[in-house]
């Protein structure tokens, strides 16, 4: 009943974004300084227009630091009981919601849509393809069991919809880069993939190499991984497709006077209700991310706005003391650090969403949604019942590129980096270069593979 009530508080709009992924790890802070209570400091969507009642409503958990214990997602994963009377960093709260082995979203709710291969030459146009896709999707959806009217969610990806041609395009890119850097005839082609899902991309890549590059196929090694603790000393390719979007993020706000960043903490009280508070940053991973980002040319739009409005703010008696939240891809930083440490000679190939519709408020904020009575329902907060809601983020690829560049340069500022070339491309441009577009062209001349997922970008080296 609790989940149904949450769903009814969410928007009734239908979201158009779909995806699937996998995960990584952890960290923790503790702070005794006076926090900023979100209930008092929520920035209104319009600067002047906000509800004054919020300013006088008493926060529920002013003494949260003495009442509750700080725990991580790893702590929560040790039990099948959803935490109460606890504190969690925003990334740990999200990580636990998605990946807890007992009740997490990906442990029970998500299913990858994998239809039979489409013969596009026999399809009239994109409209007919959409109808065929919807019909197949409905059949699979009808087969899924429902619990408390909350249906298991079925996600589709470019890899699955356009197999094997999408995977072939990725394989062609890899082979091109491999040949350009091959040191000798005995140099192995080593490929690692994180979050391989159904394994479709792996099979398509290997099929392409076997069919068109048989001599290379004989010396190809392909491994799907989730965790890793060994050094790979050889040149290799590292693939992460639709993985970053489900990496948990941290949330920070800035003090509008001092511009000091404050880390977000989620309080879960004895009733299982949530409240977020903001306190000075002490978490090592958040500090490391902010330090790395400072070495790039990135300027947060949150502070840029408030600097421009600072004089006006002093004339407002009830102006908020915090900016709107900014979501930091701290798990993505951890991911890049691990790759650089354990795969020092890697070439990276990442694909993910760079923009999403109907995100919650904030910079680089996620979409939070579930499927209710056959409708995708987006919500306005990430503080929802763990396990029933997908939480996925857009990736700022230009910033990701700059941060990756800093890491590859050993932590130096990206302004003086002599590093391997790092490129960012839209999916459409990537496919135009590497895909056999005739294989996915309909009789009308339309090409669904180029029309779908226009909100995806690639980063590759």
Short mmCIF file of C-alpha atoms in Angstrom, two decimals:
data_model
loop_
_atom_site.label_atom_id
_atom_site.label_comp_id
_atom_site.label_asym_id
_atom_site.label_seq_id
_atom_site.Cartn_x
_atom_site.Cartn_y
_atom_site.Cartn_z
CA UNK A 1 0.00 0.00 0.00
CA UNK A 2 2.91 2.32 0.80
CA UNK A 3 4.27 1.92 -2.74
CA UNK A 4 0.85 2.53 -4.31
CA UNK A 5 0.50 5.77 -2.33
CA UNK A 6 3.94 6.88 -3.49
CA UNK A 7 2.98 6.21 -7.07
CA UNK A 8 -0.14 8.31 -6.74
CA UNK A 9 1.99 11.21 -5.53
CA UNK A 10 4.07 11.05 -8.69
CA UNK A 11 3.38 12.62 -12.05
CA UNK A 12 0.98 10.91 -14.46
CA UNK A 13 3.11 11.77 -17.45
CA UNK A 14 4.61 8.97 -19.49
CA UNK A 15 8.40 8.88 -19.71
CA UNK A 16 10.07 8.06 -23.01
CA UNK A 17 13.47 6.92 -21.74
CA UNK A 18 14.51 3.30 -21.32
CA UNK A 19 17.66 1.62 -20.08
CA UNK A 20 19.51 -1.10 -18.17
CA UNK A 21 22.81 -1.36 -16.35
CA UNK A 22 25.09 -2.72 -13.57
CA UNK A 23 27.13 -1.32 -10.64
CA UNK A 24 30.25 -0.66 -8.48
CA UNK A 25 31.12 0.39 -4.78
CA UNK A 26 31.22 2.72 -1.62
CA UNK A 27 32.62 5.30 1.02
CA UNK A 28 31.52 7.25 4.14
CA UNK A 29 31.62 10.55 6.07
CA UNK A 30 30.72 11.81 9.51
CA UNK A 31 30.14 15.38 10.56
CA UNK A 32 29.06 17.06 13.76
CA UNK A 33 28.67 20.60 12.45
CA UNK A 34 25.25 22.16 12.28
CA UNK A 35 23.47 21.00 9.11
CA UNK A 36 21.27 22.90 6.72
CA UNK A 37 17.76 21.47 6.66
CA UNK A 38 16.38 20.92 3.19
CA UNK A 39 12.88 21.66 4.37
CA UNK A 40 13.94 25.25 5.09
CA UNK A 41 16.24 25.77 2.16
CA UNK A 42 14.63 24.25 -0.91
CA UNK A 43 15.23 26.64 -3.79
CA UNK A 44 11.96 27.43 -5.56
CA UNK A 45 11.66 26.69 -9.27
CA UNK A 46 11.13 30.43 -9.75
CA UNK A 47 13.14 32.81 -7.65
CA UNK A 48 10.26 34.83 -6.23
CA UNK A 49 7.43 32.33 -6.37
CA UNK A 50 7.61 29.90 -3.45
CA UNK A 51 5.44 28.80 -0.55
CA UNK A 52 6.21 30.86 2.59
CA UNK A 53 4.70 28.12 4.76
CA UNK A 54 7.82 26.05 4.14
CA UNK A 55 9.89 28.66 5.97
CA UNK A 56 7.95 28.25 9.20
CA UNK A 57 7.37 24.50 9.17
CA UNK A 58 9.48 22.80 11.82
CA UNK A 59 11.98 20.25 10.47
CA UNK A 60 11.42 16.77 11.85
CA UNK A 61 15.02 15.77 12.49
CA UNK A 62 17.13 18.64 13.80
CA UNK A 63 18.94 16.27 16.18
CA UNK A 64 19.48 13.59 13.55
CA UNK A 65 23.25 13.31 14.18
CA UNK A 66 22.73 12.15 17.76
CA UNK A 67 19.65 10.02 17.05
CA UNK A 68 20.70 8.02 14.00
CA UNK A 69 23.73 6.11 12.74
CA UNK A 70 25.47 6.76 9.45
CA UNK A 71 25.49 3.63 7.27
CA UNK A 72 26.60 2.79 3.72
CA UNK A 73 24.98 0.75 0.96
CA UNK A 74 27.40 -2.06 1.82
CA UNK A 75 26.11 -2.02 5.40
CA UNK A 76 22.51 -2.13 4.19
CA UNK A 77 23.28 -5.04 1.84
CA UNK A 78 23.93 -7.31 4.84
CA UNK A 79 20.24 -7.52 5.72
CA UNK A 80 16.92 -7.94 3.92
CA UNK A 81 15.33 -5.19 6.03
CA UNK A 82 15.07 -1.69 4.59
CA UNK A 83 16.99 0.65 6.95
CA UNK A 84 15.20 2.84 9.46
CA UNK A 85 16.57 5.30 12.00
CA UNK A 86 19.58 5.75 9.76
CA UNK A 87 21.64 8.29 7.83
CA UNK A 88 23.03 7.67 4.35
CA UNK A 89 24.90 9.75 1.83
CA UNK A 90 22.71 10.35 -1.21
CA UNK A 91 24.84 7.98 -3.32
CA UNK A 92 24.52 5.22 -0.73
CA UNK A 93 20.76 5.72 -0.52
CA UNK A 94 20.46 5.48 -4.32
CA UNK A 95 22.91 2.58 -4.55
CA UNK A 96 20.96 0.66 -1.93
CA UNK A 97 17.67 1.38 -3.70
CA UNK A 98 19.00 0.00 -6.97
CA UNK A 99 21.38 -2.79 -6.00
CA UNK A 100 20.52 -4.18 -2.57
CA UNK A 101 20.67 -7.97 -3.16
CA UNK A 102 17.43 -8.59 -1.27
CA UNK A 103 15.09 -5.82 -2.38
CA UNK A 104 17.01 -3.60 -4.83
CA UNK A 105 15.45 -2.60 -8.12
CA UNK A 106 17.90 -4.54 -10.27
CA UNK A 107 17.62 -7.64 -8.11
CA UNK A 108 13.94 -8.09 -8.91
CA UNK A 109 12.31 -5.52 -11.19
CA UNK A 110 14.35 -5.04 -14.38
CA UNK A 111 14.20 -7.25 -17.48
CA UNK A 112 16.00 -6.58 -20.77
CA UNK A 113 13.78 -6.60 -23.85
CA UNK A 114 15.42 -8.87 -26.44
CA UNK A 115 13.19 -9.44 -29.49
CA UNK A 116 14.01 -11.57 -32.51
CA UNK A 117 16.12 -9.89 -35.18
CA UNK A 118 14.16 -7.54 -37.43
CA UNK A 119 14.47 -7.83 -41.21
CA UNK A 120 14.34 -4.12 -42.01
CA UNK A 121 14.29 -4.56 -45.79
CA UNK A 122 10.81 -6.06 -45.41
CA UNK A 123 9.53 -3.25 -43.18
CA UNK A 124 7.64 -0.45 -44.94
CA UNK A 125 8.74 2.48 -42.79
CA UNK A 126 9.55 3.60 -39.27
CA UNK A 127 5.87 3.69 -38.31
CA UNK A 128 5.45 0.02 -39.16
CA UNK A 129 8.61 -0.78 -37.20
CA UNK A 130 7.17 1.04 -34.18
CA UNK A 131 3.96 -0.98 -34.44
CA UNK A 132 5.89 -4.24 -34.69
CA UNK A 133 8.01 -3.24 -31.73
CA UNK A 134 4.97 -2.30 -29.64
CA UNK A 135 3.24 -5.57 -30.43
CA UNK A 136 6.28 -7.63 -29.46
CA UNK A 137 6.77 -5.53 -26.34
CA UNK A 138 3.14 -6.05 -25.29
CA UNK A 139 3.42 -9.82 -25.64
CA UNK A 140 6.48 -9.92 -23.39
CA UNK A 141 4.91 -7.52 -20.91
CA UNK A 142 1.80 -9.70 -20.63
CA UNK A 143 4.01 -12.60 -19.61
CA UNK A 144 5.51 -10.73 -16.67
CA UNK A 145 4.10 -11.35 -13.22
CA UNK A 146 2.73 -8.41 -11.25
CA UNK A 147 3.05 -7.87 -7.49
CA UNK A 148 0.83 -5.31 -5.77
CA UNK A 149 0.01 -3.84 -9.19
CA UNK A 150 3.64 -2.84 -9.70
CA UNK A 151 4.84 -4.54 -12.89
CA UNK A 152 8.33 -5.71 -13.61
CA UNK A 153 9.86 -3.25 -16.02
CA UNK A 154 11.11 -4.27 -19.45
CA UNK A 155 13.88 -2.09 -20.91
CA UNK A 156 15.08 -2.03 -24.48
CA UNK A 157 18.46 -0.89 -25.79
CA UNK A 158 20.03 -0.12 -29.15
CA UNK A 159 22.05 -3.32 -28.89
CA UNK A 160 18.92 -5.46 -28.60
CA UNK A 161 16.67 -3.61 -31.07
CA UNK A 162 19.20 -3.43 -33.88
CA UNK A 163 21.15 -6.64 -33.39
CA UNK A 164 23.44 -7.71 -34.85
CA UNK A 165 24.12 -4.49 -36.81
CA UNK A 166 24.61 -2.22 -33.82
CA UNK A 167 27.12 -4.61 -32.30
CA UNK A 168 28.82 -4.96 -35.68
CA UNK A 169 29.36 -1.18 -35.77
CA UNK A 170 31.00 -1.29 -32.35
CA UNK A 171 33.16 -4.21 -33.48
CA UNK A 172 34.26 -2.32 -36.60
CA UNK A 173 35.33 0.61 -34.42
CA UNK A 174 37.32 -1.68 -32.12
CA UNK A 175 39.03 -3.45 -35.01
CA UNK A 176 39.94 -0.11 -36.60
CA UNK A 177 41.55 1.12 -33.37
CA UNK A 178 43.23 -2.24 -32.80
CA UNK A 179 44.85 -2.24 -36.23
CA UNK A 180 46.02 1.34 -35.78
CA UNK A 181 47.88 0.50 -32.56
CA UNK A 182 48.93 -3.10 -33.21
CA UNK A 183 52.55 -3.57 -32.16
CA UNK A 184 53.21 -6.93 -33.78
CA UNK A 185 51.35 -9.82 -35.45
CA UNK A 186 51.04 -11.66 -32.13
CA UNK A 187 49.46 -8.77 -30.25
CA UNK A 188 46.20 -10.04 -28.72
CA UNK A 189 42.91 -8.19 -29.03
CA UNK A 190 41.69 -8.08 -25.42
CA UNK A 191 38.20 -6.75 -24.70
CA UNK A 192 36.57 -6.20 -21.30
CA UNK A 193 32.90 -5.31 -20.99
CA UNK A 194 31.24 -4.06 -17.83
CA UNK A 195 27.56 -4.78 -17.34
CA UNK A 196 27.12 -7.12 -20.30
CA UNK A 197 23.40 -7.69 -19.64
CA UNK A 198 22.15 -10.51 -21.86
CA UNK A 199 25.55 -10.80 -23.53
CA UNK A 200 24.13 -9.68 -26.88
CA UNK A 201 26.77 -7.03 -27.56
CA UNK A 202 29.56 -9.47 -26.77
CA UNK A 203 28.14 -12.10 -29.13
CA UNK A 204 27.64 -9.59 -31.95
CA UNK A 205 31.16 -8.19 -31.59
CA UNK A 206 32.70 -11.66 -31.63
CA UNK A 207 30.53 -12.73 -34.57
CA UNK A 208 31.68 -9.73 -36.59
CA UNK A 209 35.36 -10.35 -35.86
CA UNK A 210 35.01 -14.05 -36.65
CA UNK A 211 33.20 -13.37 -39.93
CA UNK A 212 35.18 -10.40 -41.25
CA UNK A 213 38.52 -10.47 -39.38
CA UNK A 214 39.16 -14.17 -38.88
CA UNK A 215 42.90 -13.81 -38.30
CA UNK A 216 42.23 -11.34 -35.49
CA UNK A 217 39.50 -13.58 -34.08
CA UNK A 218 42.06 -16.29 -33.40
CA UNK A 219 43.81 -14.00 -30.92
CA UNK A 220 40.79 -12.29 -29.37
CA UNK A 221 39.93 -12.53 -25.67
CA UNK A 222 36.60 -11.15 -24.40
CA UNK A 223 35.62 -10.96 -20.73
CA UNK A 224 32.46 -9.66 -19.07
CA UNK A 225 33.21 -8.26 -15.62
CA UNK A 226 31.50 -6.56 -12.68
CA UNK A 227 34.34 -6.29 -10.16
CA UNK A 228 38.08 -6.41 -10.72
CA UNK A 229 41.21 -6.45 -8.55
CA UNK A 230 44.01 -7.60 -10.87
CA UNK A 231 46.35 -5.59 -13.05
CA UNK A 232 45.87 -6.09 -16.80
CA UNK A 233 49.32 -5.14 -18.17
CA UNK A 234 48.44 -5.60 -21.85
CA UNK A 235 46.74 -3.19 -24.25
CA UNK A 236 42.98 -3.72 -24.06
CA UNK A 237 39.59 -2.23 -24.83
CA UNK A 238 37.16 -1.46 -22.01
CA UNK A 239 33.45 -1.19 -22.93
CA UNK A 240 30.76 0.32 -20.68
CA UNK A 241 27.42 0.73 -22.47
CA UNK A 242 24.45 2.15 -20.55
CA UNK A 243 26.28 1.67 -17.27
CA UNK A 244 27.04 5.20 -16.10
CA UNK A 245 23.37 6.20 -15.98
CA UNK A 246 22.69 3.84 -13.09
CA UNK A 247 25.84 4.72 -11.16
CA UNK A 248 24.75 6.34 -7.91
CA UNK A 249 25.45 10.07 -7.60
CA UNK A 250 25.99 12.32 -4.63
CA UNK A 251 24.01 15.52 -4.16
CA UNK A 252 25.49 18.81 -3.05
CA UNK A 253 24.12 22.30 -2.55
CA UNK A 254 26.06 25.52 -2.17
CA UNK A 255 25.67 28.12 0.53
CA UNK A 256 24.44 31.17 -1.37
CA UNK A 257 26.61 33.51 0.75
CA UNK A 258 29.91 31.64 1.11
CA UNK A 259 29.59 29.30 -1.92
CA UNK A 260 30.70 26.46 0.36
CA UNK A 261 29.57 23.05 -0.97
CA UNK A 262 27.41 20.97 1.35
CA UNK A 263 26.94 17.22 1.03
CA UNK A 264 23.48 15.66 1.00
CA UNK A 265 22.43 13.18 3.69
CA UNK A 266 19.18 11.18 3.61
CA UNK A 267 17.54 10.66 6.98
CA UNK A 268 15.22 7.67 7.36
CA UNK A 269 13.23 7.94 10.58
CA UNK A 270 11.57 5.26 12.69
CA UNK A 271 8.48 5.33 10.44
CA UNK A 272 10.52 4.80 7.27
CA UNK A 273 9.94 8.37 6.09
CA UNK A 274 12.70 10.34 4.36
CA UNK A 275 14.16 13.80 4.71
CA UNK A 276 17.34 15.23 3.20
CA UNK A 277 19.73 17.58 4.99
CA UNK A 278 22.94 19.27 3.85
CA UNK A 279 26.14 19.60 5.87
CA UNK A 280 29.75 20.64 5.10
CA UNK A 281 31.53 18.18 2.82
CA UNK A 282 33.69 15.63 4.63
CA UNK A 283 33.24 12.53 2.48
CA UNK A 284 36.55 11.54 0.82
CA UNK A 285 35.01 10.59 -2.52
CA UNK A 286 33.01 13.82 -2.83
CA UNK A 287 36.10 15.84 -1.92
CA UNK A 288 38.14 13.93 -4.49
CA UNK A 289 35.55 14.53 -7.17
CA UNK A 290 35.37 18.27 -6.46
CA UNK A 291 39.16 18.51 -6.42
CA UNK A 292 39.42 16.70 -9.76
CA UNK A 293 36.66 18.82 -11.29
CA UNK A 294 38.43 21.99 -10.17
CA UNK A 295 41.31 21.03 -12.47
CA UNK A 296 39.01 21.24 -15.47
CA UNK A 297 37.44 24.30 -17.06
CA UNK A 298 33.97 23.35 -15.76
CA UNK A 299 31.97 26.03 -13.95
CA UNK A 300 28.85 24.90 -12.13
CA UNK A 301 25.74 26.65 -13.49
CA UNK A 302 24.31 26.68 -9.96
CA UNK A 303 26.85 29.20 -8.66
CA UNK A 304 26.91 31.16 -11.88
CA UNK A 305 23.21 31.90 -11.46
CA UNK A 306 23.48 32.90 -7.81
CA UNK A 307 26.46 35.18 -8.37
CA UNK A 308 24.40 37.10 -10.88
CA UNK A 309 21.45 37.38 -8.47
CA UNK A 310 23.37 37.99 -5.24
CA UNK A 311 22.58 41.72 -5.03
CA UNK A 312 18.92 41.05 -5.68
CA UNK A 313 18.90 38.31 -3.05
CA UNK A 314 19.78 40.75 -0.26
CA UNK A 315 16.53 42.59 -0.94
CA UNK A 316 14.47 39.44 -0.46
CA UNK A 317 13.50 38.81 3.19
CA UNK A 318 12.88 35.10 2.70
CA UNK A 319 15.48 34.20 0.09
CA UNK A 320 16.75 30.62 0.29
CA UNK A 321 20.18 30.08 1.83
CA UNK A 322 21.09 27.15 -0.41
CA UNK A 323 21.22 26.72 -4.15
CA UNK A 324 19.28 24.00 -5.88
CA UNK A 325 21.03 20.60 -5.71
CA UNK A 326 23.74 19.50 -8.08
CA UNK A 327 24.23 15.77 -8.60
CA UNK A 328 27.85 14.61 -8.77
CA UNK A 329 28.82 11.40 -10.62
CA UNK A 330 31.09 10.23 -7.81
CA UNK A 331 30.68 6.54 -8.67
CA UNK A 332 31.68 7.34 -12.25
CA UNK A 333 34.87 8.93 -10.89
CA UNK A 334 35.53 5.78 -8.86
CA UNK A 335 34.94 3.72 -12.00
CA UNK A 336 37.47 5.76 -14.00
CA UNK A 337 40.00 5.55 -11.18
CA UNK A 338 39.69 1.76 -11.10
CA UNK A 339 40.13 1.51 -14.87
CA UNK A 340 43.22 3.71 -14.79
CA UNK A 341 44.73 1.71 -11.93
CA UNK A 342 43.99 -1.84 -13.12
CA UNK A 343 43.92 -1.32 -16.90
CA UNK A 344 46.75 1.18 -17.47
CA UNK A 345 46.98 0.52 -21.23
CA UNK A 346 43.25 0.54 -21.95
CA UNK A 347 41.21 2.16 -24.69
CA UNK A 348 37.84 3.29 -23.38
CA UNK A 349 34.47 3.01 -25.13
CA UNK A 350 31.49 4.43 -23.22
CA UNK A 351 27.92 4.95 -24.43
CA UNK A 352 25.09 6.49 -22.44
CA UNK A 353 22.37 9.15 -22.20
CA UNK A 354 23.50 12.77 -22.30
CA UNK A 355 20.02 14.19 -21.71
CA UNK A 356 16.77 12.84 -20.30
CA UNK A 357 13.19 14.10 -20.16
CA UNK A 358 11.27 14.69 -16.93
CA UNK A 359 14.20 14.71 -14.53
CA UNK A 360 13.73 15.75 -10.92
CA UNK A 361 14.88 19.29 -9.96
CA UNK A 362 18.62 19.94 -9.94
CA UNK A 363 21.71 20.07 -12.13
CA UNK A 364 22.47 16.71 -13.81
CA UNK A 365 19.48 15.35 -11.89
CA UNK A 366 18.07 11.86 -12.53
CA UNK A 367 14.82 10.50 -13.83
CA UNK A 368 13.02 8.56 -11.12
CA UNK A 369 10.29 6.33 -12.50
CA UNK A 370 8.44 3.06 -12.23
CA UNK A 371 5.77 1.21 -14.14
CA UNK A 372 2.30 1.36 -12.65
CA UNK A 373 -0.74 -0.16 -14.33
CA UNK A 374 1.17 -0.37 -17.65
CA UNK A 375 2.21 3.28 -17.56
CA UNK A 376 5.66 4.76 -16.96
CA UNK A 377 5.30 7.09 -13.97
CA UNK A 378 8.03 9.70 -13.35
CA UNK A 379 8.44 11.03 -9.80
CA UNK A 380 9.74 14.30 -8.38
CA UNK A 381 12.25 12.94 -5.84
CA UNK A 382 14.86 10.20 -5.51
CA UNK A 383 13.69 9.52 -1.93
CA UNK A 384 11.28 6.74 -2.83
CA UNK A 385 10.65 3.20 -1.60
CA UNK A 386 13.81 1.20 -2.40
CA UNK A 387 13.45 -1.50 -5.03
CA UNK A 388 10.42 -0.29 -6.98
CA UNK A 389 11.85 2.69 -8.85
CA UNK A 390 14.52 3.03 -11.48
CA UNK A 391 16.83 5.98 -10.82
CA UNK A 392 19.01 6.93 -13.76
CA UNK A 393 21.11 9.95 -14.63
CA UNK A 394 22.21 11.83 -17.73
CA UNK A 395 25.96 12.07 -18.31
CA UNK A 396 27.70 15.35 -19.03
CA UNK A 397 30.06 13.86 -21.62
CA UNK A 398 32.17 16.97 -22.07
CA UNK A 399 32.83 17.14 -18.32
CA UNK A 400 33.40 13.38 -18.20
CA UNK A 401 35.98 13.76 -20.96
CA UNK A 402 37.80 16.50 -19.03
CA UNK A 403 37.81 14.53 -15.77
CA UNK A 404 39.04 11.41 -17.55
CA UNK A 405 41.76 13.52 -19.15
CA UNK A 406 42.89 14.80 -15.73
CA UNK A 407 43.05 11.24 -14.40
CA UNK A 408 45.04 10.03 -17.41
CA UNK A 409 47.47 12.89 -16.85
CA UNK A 410 48.06 11.83 -13.26
CA UNK A 411 45.90 14.49 -11.67
CA UNK A 412 47.33 17.46 -13.55
CA UNK A 413 45.18 20.29 -14.85
CA UNK A 414 43.54 19.46 -18.18
CA UNK A 415 44.92 22.66 -19.69
CA UNK A 416 48.39 21.15 -20.23
CA UNK A 417 47.63 17.53 -21.05
CA UNK A 418 49.55 15.68 -23.71
CA UNK A 419 47.37 12.57 -23.56
CA UNK A 420 45.83 10.12 -25.97
CA UNK A 421 43.03 11.59 -28.03
CA UNK A 422 39.65 11.44 -26.32
CA UNK A 423 36.60 11.95 -28.52
CA UNK A 424 32.92 12.53 -27.81
CA UNK A 425 30.38 11.74 -30.51
CA UNK A 426 26.62 11.42 -30.80
CA UNK A 427 25.37 7.90 -31.37
CA UNK A 428 24.05 8.94 -34.78
CA UNK A 429 27.46 10.20 -35.92
CA UNK A 430 29.16 7.09 -34.55
CA UNK A 431 26.78 4.83 -36.46
CA UNK A 432 27.08 6.86 -39.65
CA UNK A 433 30.82 6.20 -39.55
CA UNK A 434 30.89 2.54 -38.52
CA UNK A 435 27.50 0.91 -39.20
CA UNK A 436 26.28 -0.78 -42.37
CA UNK A 437 23.23 1.45 -42.62
CA UNK A 438 21.70 -0.50 -45.51
CA UNK A 439 20.98 -3.34 -43.09
CA UNK A 440 18.66 -1.19 -40.97
CA UNK A 441 17.06 0.88 -43.72
CA UNK A 442 13.32 0.41 -44.33
CA UNK A 443 11.71 0.39 -47.78
CA UNK A 444 10.76 4.07 -47.36
CA UNK A 445 14.42 4.98 -46.86
CA UNK A 446 13.98 5.73 -43.15
CA UNK A 447 16.56 4.25 -40.82
CA UNK A 448 15.21 3.48 -37.32
CA UNK A 449 18.71 2.85 -35.96
CA UNK A 450 19.52 6.51 -36.62
CA UNK A 451 16.13 7.78 -35.43
CA UNK A 452 16.04 6.01 -32.07
CA UNK A 453 18.10 7.00 -29.02
CA UNK A 454 19.14 10.41 -30.27
CA UNK A 455 19.89 11.32 -26.65
CA UNK A 456 22.90 8.98 -26.48
CA UNK A 457 26.56 9.90 -26.88
CA UNK A 458 29.81 7.96 -27.13
CA UNK A 459 33.15 8.65 -25.50
CA UNK A 460 36.09 6.75 -26.95
CA UNK A 461 39.87 6.85 -27.04
#
